[in-house]
mmCIF file of N, CA and C in Angstrom:
data_model
loop_
_atom_site.group_PDB
_atom_site.id
_atom_site.type_symbol
_atom_site.label_atom_id
_atom_site.label_comp_id
_atom_site.label_asym_id
_atom_site.label_seq_id
_atom_site.Cartn_x
_atom_site.Cartn_y
_atom_site.Cartn_z
ATOM 1 N N UNK A 1 5.239 0.128 -69.157
ATOM 2 C CA UNK A 1 6.274 -0.746 -69.687
ATOM 3 C C UNK A 1 7.498 -0.644 -68.780
ATOM 4 N N UNK A 2 8.068 -1.753 -68.443
ATOM 5 C CA UNK A 2 9.240 -1.775 -67.577
ATOM 6 C C UNK A 2 10.449 -1.178 -68.288
ATOM 7 N N UNK A 3 11.414 -0.691 -67.487
ATOM 8 C CA UNK A 3 12.608 -0.048 -68.037
ATOM 9 C C UNK A 3 13.367 -0.978 -68.984
ATOM 10 N N UNK A 4 13.534 -2.228 -68.626
ATOM 11 C CA UNK A 4 14.266 -3.178 -69.474
ATOM 12 C C UNK A 4 13.536 -3.361 -70.801
ATOM 13 N N UNK A 5 12.209 -3.465 -70.740
ATOM 14 C CA UNK A 5 11.435 -3.628 -71.961
ATOM 15 C C UNK A 5 11.575 -2.400 -72.856
ATOM 16 N N UNK A 6 11.583 -1.207 -72.256
ATOM 17 C CA UNK A 6 11.759 0.027 -73.023
ATOM 18 C C UNK A 6 13.118 0.034 -73.706
ATOM 19 N N UNK A 7 14.156 -0.409 -72.991
ATOM 20 C CA UNK A 7 15.496 -0.444 -73.578
ATOM 21 C C UNK A 7 15.561 -1.421 -74.752
ATOM 22 N N UNK A 8 14.924 -2.565 -74.612
ATOM 23 C CA UNK A 8 14.906 -3.547 -75.696
ATOM 24 C C UNK A 8 14.189 -2.972 -76.910
ATOM 25 N N UNK A 9 13.076 -2.295 -76.679
ATOM 26 C CA UNK A 9 12.341 -1.682 -77.775
ATOM 27 C C UNK A 9 13.196 -0.601 -78.437
ATOM 28 N N UNK A 10 13.876 0.220 -77.650
ATOM 29 C CA UNK A 10 14.717 1.285 -78.206
ATOM 30 C C UNK A 10 15.838 0.717 -79.067
ATOM 31 N N UNK A 11 16.467 -0.346 -78.609
ATOM 32 C CA UNK A 11 17.537 -0.980 -79.392
ATOM 33 C C UNK A 11 16.978 -1.562 -80.682
ATOM 34 N N UNK A 12 15.833 -2.205 -80.600
ATOM 35 C CA UNK A 12 15.221 -2.787 -81.796
ATOM 36 C C UNK A 12 14.871 -1.706 -82.816
ATOM 37 N N UNK A 13 14.334 -0.596 -82.353
ATOM 38 C CA UNK A 13 14.009 0.510 -83.253
ATOM 39 C C UNK A 13 15.276 1.053 -83.899
ATOM 40 N N UNK A 14 16.331 1.228 -83.111
ATOM 41 C CA UNK A 14 17.594 1.732 -83.637
ATOM 42 C C UNK A 14 18.149 0.790 -84.703
ATOM 43 N N UNK A 15 18.056 -0.507 -84.478
ATOM 44 C CA UNK A 15 18.588 -1.481 -85.429
ATOM 45 C C UNK A 15 17.792 -1.465 -86.736
ATOM 46 N N UNK A 16 16.493 -1.256 -86.639
ATOM 47 C CA UNK A 16 15.670 -1.191 -87.839
ATOM 48 C C UNK A 16 15.969 0.089 -88.609
ATOM 49 N N UNK A 17 16.140 1.195 -87.887
ATOM 50 C CA UNK A 17 16.378 2.478 -88.539
ATOM 51 C C UNK A 17 17.782 2.572 -89.128
ATOM 52 N N UNK A 18 18.761 1.987 -88.451
ATOM 53 C CA UNK A 18 20.142 2.092 -88.914
ATOM 54 C C UNK A 18 20.918 0.871 -88.438
ATOM 55 N N UNK A 19 20.777 -0.261 -89.110
ATOM 56 C CA UNK A 19 21.394 -1.500 -88.635
ATOM 57 C C UNK A 19 22.912 -1.440 -88.558
ATOM 58 N N UNK A 20 23.581 -0.736 -89.456
ATOM 59 C CA UNK A 20 25.045 -0.671 -89.411
ATOM 60 C C UNK A 20 25.496 0.029 -88.145
ATOM 61 N N UNK A 21 24.818 1.107 -87.797
ATOM 62 C CA UNK A 21 25.199 1.852 -86.607
ATOM 63 C C UNK A 21 25.006 0.993 -85.357
ATOM 64 N N UNK A 22 23.887 0.308 -85.265
ATOM 65 C CA UNK A 22 23.613 -0.516 -84.098
ATOM 66 C C UNK A 22 24.622 -1.648 -83.971
ATOM 67 N N UNK A 23 25.050 -2.199 -85.088
ATOM 68 C CA UNK A 23 25.943 -3.349 -85.068
ATOM 69 C C UNK A 23 27.408 -2.966 -84.866
ATOM 70 N N UNK A 24 27.828 -1.798 -85.342
ATOM 71 C CA UNK A 24 29.244 -1.482 -85.395
ATOM 72 C C UNK A 24 29.762 -0.561 -84.289
ATOM 73 N N UNK A 25 28.915 0.192 -83.645
ATOM 74 C CA UNK A 25 29.369 1.179 -82.671
ATOM 75 C C UNK A 25 30.258 0.620 -81.577
ATOM 76 N N UNK A 26 29.857 -0.484 -81.000
ATOM 77 C CA UNK A 26 30.631 -1.086 -79.917
ATOM 78 C C UNK A 26 31.978 -1.587 -80.432
ATOM 79 N N UNK A 27 32.002 -2.175 -81.606
ATOM 80 C CA UNK A 27 33.251 -2.694 -82.174
ATOM 81 C C UNK A 27 34.221 -1.561 -82.501
ATOM 82 N N UNK A 28 33.712 -0.502 -83.092
ATOM 83 C CA UNK A 28 34.568 0.648 -83.416
ATOM 84 C C UNK A 28 35.088 1.271 -82.123
ATOM 85 N N UNK A 29 34.218 1.402 -81.147
ATOM 86 C CA UNK A 29 34.628 1.914 -79.836
ATOM 87 C C UNK A 29 35.789 1.085 -79.288
ATOM 88 N N UNK A 30 35.654 -0.222 -79.339
ATOM 89 C CA UNK A 30 36.705 -1.103 -78.825
ATOM 90 C C UNK A 30 38.021 -0.959 -79.567
ATOM 91 N N UNK A 31 37.943 -0.722 -80.861
ATOM 92 C CA UNK A 31 39.149 -0.635 -81.689
ATOM 93 C C UNK A 31 39.800 0.739 -81.682
ATOM 94 N N UNK A 32 38.995 1.802 -81.525
ATOM 95 C CA UNK A 32 39.553 3.141 -81.702
ATOM 96 C C UNK A 32 39.410 4.065 -80.490
ATOM 97 N N UNK A 33 38.482 3.794 -79.605
ATOM 98 C CA UNK A 33 38.148 4.767 -78.568
ATOM 99 C C UNK A 33 38.427 4.289 -77.140
ATOM 100 N N UNK A 34 38.279 2.995 -76.930
ATOM 101 C CA UNK A 34 38.291 2.457 -75.566
ATOM 102 C C UNK A 34 39.577 2.723 -74.808
ATOM 103 N N UNK A 35 40.703 2.685 -75.481
ATOM 104 C CA UNK A 35 41.981 2.864 -74.782
ATOM 105 C C UNK A 35 41.971 4.128 -73.934
ATOM 106 N N UNK A 36 41.519 5.224 -74.498
ATOM 107 C CA UNK A 36 41.504 6.487 -73.750
ATOM 108 C C UNK A 36 40.202 6.702 -72.980
ATOM 109 N N UNK A 37 39.084 6.286 -73.566
ATOM 110 C CA UNK A 37 37.800 6.589 -72.937
ATOM 111 C C UNK A 37 37.426 5.635 -71.808
ATOM 112 N N UNK A 38 38.155 4.565 -71.610
ATOM 113 C CA UNK A 38 37.909 3.737 -70.419
ATOM 114 C C UNK A 38 38.816 4.160 -69.272
ATOM 115 N N UNK A 39 39.958 4.742 -69.594
ATOM 116 C CA UNK A 39 40.929 5.123 -68.558
ATOM 117 C C UNK A 39 40.945 6.613 -68.253
ATOM 118 N N UNK A 40 40.410 7.419 -69.169
ATOM 119 C CA UNK A 40 40.479 8.864 -69.004
ATOM 120 C C UNK A 40 41.815 9.435 -69.457
ATOM 121 N N UNK A 41 42.591 8.640 -70.194
ATOM 122 C CA UNK A 41 43.899 9.091 -70.671
ATOM 123 C C UNK A 41 43.753 10.378 -71.480
ATOM 124 N N UNK A 42 44.698 11.237 -71.343
ATOM 125 C CA UNK A 42 44.739 12.519 -72.063
ATOM 126 C C UNK A 42 43.456 13.321 -71.883
ATOM 127 N N UNK A 43 42.873 13.224 -70.704
ATOM 128 C CA UNK A 43 41.662 13.969 -70.328
ATOM 129 C C UNK A 43 40.417 13.561 -71.127
ATOM 130 N N UNK A 44 40.436 12.367 -71.703
ATOM 131 C CA UNK A 44 39.255 11.876 -72.422
ATOM 132 C C UNK A 44 38.131 11.629 -71.428
ATOM 133 N N UNK A 45 36.902 12.035 -71.762
ATOM 134 C CA UNK A 45 35.790 11.729 -70.861
ATOM 135 C C UNK A 45 35.558 10.220 -70.826
ATOM 136 N N UNK A 46 35.494 9.678 -69.629
ATOM 137 C CA UNK A 46 35.324 8.232 -69.489
ATOM 138 C C UNK A 46 33.923 7.802 -69.909
ATOM 139 N N UNK A 47 33.874 6.709 -70.630
ATOM 140 C CA UNK A 47 32.592 6.117 -70.987
ATOM 141 C C UNK A 47 31.901 5.704 -69.696
ATOM 142 N N UNK A 48 30.671 6.107 -69.542
ATOM 143 C CA UNK A 48 29.922 5.800 -68.330
ATOM 144 C C UNK A 48 29.892 6.936 -67.328
ATOM 145 N N UNK A 49 30.724 7.965 -67.523
ATOM 146 C CA UNK A 49 30.754 9.127 -66.622
ATOM 147 C C UNK A 49 29.609 10.058 -67.021
ATOM 148 N N UNK A 50 28.496 9.898 -66.350
ATOM 149 C CA UNK A 50 27.285 10.621 -66.723
ATOM 150 C C UNK A 50 27.463 12.131 -66.687
ATOM 151 N N UNK A 51 28.148 12.635 -65.682
ATOM 152 C CA UNK A 51 28.337 14.082 -65.555
ATOM 153 C C UNK A 51 29.146 14.624 -66.730
ATOM 154 N N UNK A 52 30.235 13.968 -67.049
ATOM 155 C CA UNK A 52 31.079 14.425 -68.156
ATOM 156 C C UNK A 52 30.312 14.427 -69.481
ATOM 157 N N UNK A 53 29.520 13.401 -69.700
ATOM 158 C CA UNK A 53 28.795 13.300 -70.972
ATOM 159 C C UNK A 53 27.612 14.246 -71.050
ATOM 160 N N UNK A 54 26.998 14.579 -69.925
ATOM 161 C CA UNK A 54 25.933 15.589 -69.933
ATOM 162 C C UNK A 54 26.519 16.920 -70.391
ATOM 163 N N UNK A 55 27.686 17.243 -69.866
ATOM 164 C CA UNK A 55 28.355 18.494 -70.255
ATOM 165 C C UNK A 55 28.681 18.472 -71.745
ATOM 166 N N UNK A 56 29.226 17.363 -72.231
ATOM 167 C CA UNK A 56 29.560 17.254 -73.656
ATOM 168 C C UNK A 56 28.316 17.350 -74.532
ATOM 169 N N UNK A 57 27.251 16.712 -74.111
ATOM 170 C CA UNK A 57 26.027 16.693 -74.914
ATOM 171 C C UNK A 57 25.366 18.062 -75.009
ATOM 172 N N UNK A 58 25.686 18.952 -74.080
ATOM 173 C CA UNK A 58 25.157 20.314 -74.168
ATOM 174 C C UNK A 58 25.689 21.019 -75.415
ATOM 175 N N UNK A 59 26.826 20.562 -75.927
ATOM 176 C CA UNK A 59 27.398 21.137 -77.150
ATOM 177 C C UNK A 59 26.677 20.620 -78.391
ATOM 178 N N UNK A 60 25.941 19.531 -78.233
ATOM 179 C CA UNK A 60 25.203 18.932 -79.335
ATOM 180 C C UNK A 60 25.914 17.713 -79.898
ATOM 181 N N UNK A 61 25.131 16.754 -80.321
ATOM 182 C CA UNK A 61 25.663 15.506 -80.857
ATOM 183 C C UNK A 61 26.478 15.762 -82.123
ATOM 184 N N UNK A 62 26.017 16.688 -82.961
ATOM 185 C CA UNK A 62 26.760 16.969 -84.196
ATOM 186 C C UNK A 62 28.161 17.493 -83.904
ATOM 187 N N UNK A 63 28.298 18.271 -82.840
ATOM 188 C CA UNK A 63 29.622 18.763 -82.437
ATOM 189 C C UNK A 63 30.499 17.606 -81.979
ATOM 190 N N UNK A 64 29.923 16.667 -81.244
ATOM 191 C CA UNK A 64 30.687 15.489 -80.812
ATOM 192 C C UNK A 64 31.125 14.656 -82.009
ATOM 193 N N UNK A 65 30.219 14.489 -82.962
ATOM 194 C CA UNK A 65 30.581 13.751 -84.182
ATOM 195 C C UNK A 65 31.758 14.422 -84.885
ATOM 196 N N UNK A 66 31.645 15.738 -85.076
ATOM 197 C CA UNK A 66 32.685 16.478 -85.796
ATOM 198 C C UNK A 66 34.030 16.381 -85.082
ATOM 199 N N UNK A 67 34.018 16.540 -83.759
ATOM 200 C CA UNK A 67 35.263 16.444 -82.987
ATOM 201 C C UNK A 67 35.871 15.057 -83.102
ATOM 202 N N UNK A 68 35.029 14.046 -83.098
ATOM 203 C CA UNK A 68 35.513 12.662 -83.179
ATOM 204 C C UNK A 68 36.070 12.342 -84.560
ATOM 205 N N UNK A 69 35.454 12.885 -85.567
ATOM 206 C CA UNK A 69 35.893 12.623 -86.940
ATOM 207 C C UNK A 69 37.155 13.417 -87.269
ATOM 208 N N UNK A 70 37.198 14.677 -86.872
ATOM 209 C CA UNK A 70 38.315 15.555 -87.237
ATOM 210 C C UNK A 70 39.428 15.602 -86.194
ATOM 211 N N UNK A 71 39.112 15.174 -84.965
ATOM 212 C CA UNK A 71 40.079 15.253 -83.872
ATOM 213 C C UNK A 71 39.886 16.529 -83.080
ATOM 214 N N UNK A 72 40.320 16.500 -81.837
ATOM 215 C CA UNK A 72 40.198 17.663 -80.953
ATOM 216 C C UNK A 72 41.224 17.534 -79.846
ATOM 217 N N UNK A 73 41.986 18.588 -79.647
ATOM 218 C CA UNK A 73 43.025 18.595 -78.618
ATOM 219 C C UNK A 73 43.939 17.376 -78.796
ATOM 220 N N UNK A 74 44.063 16.536 -77.771
ATOM 221 C CA UNK A 74 44.964 15.375 -77.857
ATOM 222 C C UNK A 74 44.372 14.204 -78.642
ATOM 223 N N UNK A 75 43.058 14.240 -78.899
ATOM 224 C CA UNK A 75 42.417 13.138 -79.605
ATOM 225 C C UNK A 75 42.663 13.266 -81.116
ATOM 226 N N UNK A 76 43.268 12.256 -81.702
ATOM 227 C CA UNK A 76 43.477 12.309 -83.154
ATOM 228 C C UNK A 76 42.165 12.059 -83.907
ATOM 229 N N UNK A 77 42.149 12.484 -85.145
ATOM 230 C CA UNK A 77 40.981 12.242 -85.989
ATOM 231 C C UNK A 77 40.655 10.751 -86.000
ATOM 232 N N UNK A 78 39.376 10.462 -85.856
ATOM 233 C CA UNK A 78 38.871 9.084 -85.877
ATOM 234 C C UNK A 78 39.608 8.186 -84.887
ATOM 235 N N UNK A 79 40.002 8.757 -83.759
ATOM 236 C CA UNK A 79 40.687 7.978 -82.729
ATOM 237 C C UNK A 79 41.987 7.374 -83.216
ATOM 238 N N UNK A 80 42.567 7.976 -84.257
ATOM 239 C CA UNK A 80 43.815 7.458 -84.805
ATOM 240 C C UNK A 80 43.626 6.279 -85.740
ATOM 241 N N UNK A 81 42.398 6.018 -86.122
ATOM 242 C CA UNK A 81 42.080 4.885 -87.009
ATOM 243 C C UNK A 81 41.404 5.406 -88.280
ATOM 244 N N UNK A 82 42.189 5.940 -89.218
ATOM 245 C CA UNK A 82 41.598 6.549 -90.416
ATOM 246 C C UNK A 82 40.828 5.580 -91.305
ATOM 247 N N UNK A 83 40.984 4.288 -91.089
ATOM 248 C CA UNK A 83 40.252 3.313 -91.903
ATOM 249 C C UNK A 83 38.753 3.303 -91.605
ATOM 250 N N UNK A 84 38.349 3.881 -90.467
ATOM 251 C CA UNK A 84 36.923 3.903 -90.147
ATOM 252 C C UNK A 84 36.229 5.019 -90.908
ATOM 253 N N UNK A 85 35.038 4.720 -91.374
ATOM 254 C CA UNK A 85 34.232 5.728 -92.069
ATOM 255 C C UNK A 85 33.658 6.704 -91.047
ATOM 256 N N UNK A 86 33.186 7.825 -91.547
ATOM 257 C CA UNK A 86 32.536 8.780 -90.657
ATOM 258 C C UNK A 86 31.344 8.137 -89.961
ATOM 259 N N UNK A 87 30.581 7.335 -90.682
ATOM 260 C CA UNK A 87 29.407 6.670 -90.098
ATOM 261 C C UNK A 87 29.818 5.731 -88.965
ATOM 262 N N UNK A 88 30.926 5.040 -89.124
ATOM 263 C CA UNK A 88 31.392 4.136 -88.067
ATOM 264 C C UNK A 88 31.831 4.918 -86.828
ATOM 265 N N UNK A 89 32.494 6.053 -87.050
ATOM 266 C CA UNK A 89 32.912 6.887 -85.920
ATOM 267 C C UNK A 89 31.681 7.433 -85.207
ATOM 268 N N UNK A 90 30.684 7.859 -85.968
ATOM 269 C CA UNK A 90 29.442 8.340 -85.361
ATOM 270 C C UNK A 90 28.781 7.232 -84.551
ATOM 271 N N UNK A 91 28.831 6.020 -85.044
ATOM 272 C CA UNK A 91 28.256 4.887 -84.311
ATOM 273 C C UNK A 91 28.986 4.679 -82.993
ATOM 274 N N UNK A 92 30.298 4.849 -82.990
ATOM 275 C CA UNK A 92 31.067 4.717 -81.747
ATOM 276 C C UNK A 92 30.687 5.820 -80.761
ATOM 277 N N UNK A 93 30.503 7.026 -81.256
ATOM 278 C CA UNK A 93 30.054 8.128 -80.393
ATOM 279 C C UNK A 93 28.687 7.793 -79.808
ATOM 280 N N UNK A 94 27.792 7.318 -80.646
ATOM 281 C CA UNK A 94 26.459 6.937 -80.169
ATOM 282 C C UNK A 94 26.556 5.842 -79.104
ATOM 283 N N UNK A 95 27.457 4.909 -79.304
ATOM 284 C CA UNK A 95 27.649 3.850 -78.316
ATOM 285 C C UNK A 95 28.107 4.440 -76.982
ATOM 286 N N UNK A 96 29.096 5.335 -77.026
ATOM 287 C CA UNK A 96 29.581 5.937 -75.782
ATOM 288 C C UNK A 96 28.477 6.727 -75.085
ATOM 289 N N UNK A 97 27.702 7.450 -75.863
ATOM 290 C CA UNK A 97 26.579 8.212 -75.281
ATOM 291 C C UNK A 97 25.606 7.241 -74.617
ATOM 292 N N UNK A 98 25.281 6.162 -75.296
ATOM 293 C CA UNK A 98 24.313 5.200 -74.736
ATOM 294 C C UNK A 98 24.812 4.562 -73.447
ATOM 295 N N UNK A 99 26.104 4.442 -73.312
ATOM 296 C CA UNK A 99 26.693 3.839 -72.113
ATOM 297 C C UNK A 99 26.861 4.845 -70.986
ATOM 298 N N UNK A 100 26.594 6.099 -71.280
ATOM 299 C CA UNK A 100 26.843 7.174 -70.312
ATOM 300 C C UNK A 100 25.571 7.888 -69.874
ATOM 301 N N UNK A 101 24.445 7.263 -70.106
ATOM 302 C CA UNK A 101 23.169 7.873 -69.695
ATOM 303 C C UNK A 101 22.760 7.399 -68.345
#
């Protein structure tokens, strides 16, 4: 199976397993995370920086979720957007991870 076909299948499986996460991650990222994670402001790991995200992922996805929900160092809880649910923040983390592989 070609790489593009595998990616399409993976996205389809993700949407079936958790449609809210698949649909909302990019939007939440744009609203709460992109300002710092596209520029590297306040030492935020840039989305797409494979090396930085490999290092972060060694801590485990659950640790990334917790840091994103509760805040860490200069990053405020939920990216400063308390209106987002924990599930929406997790979806944004998943989106950033998917863009950084």
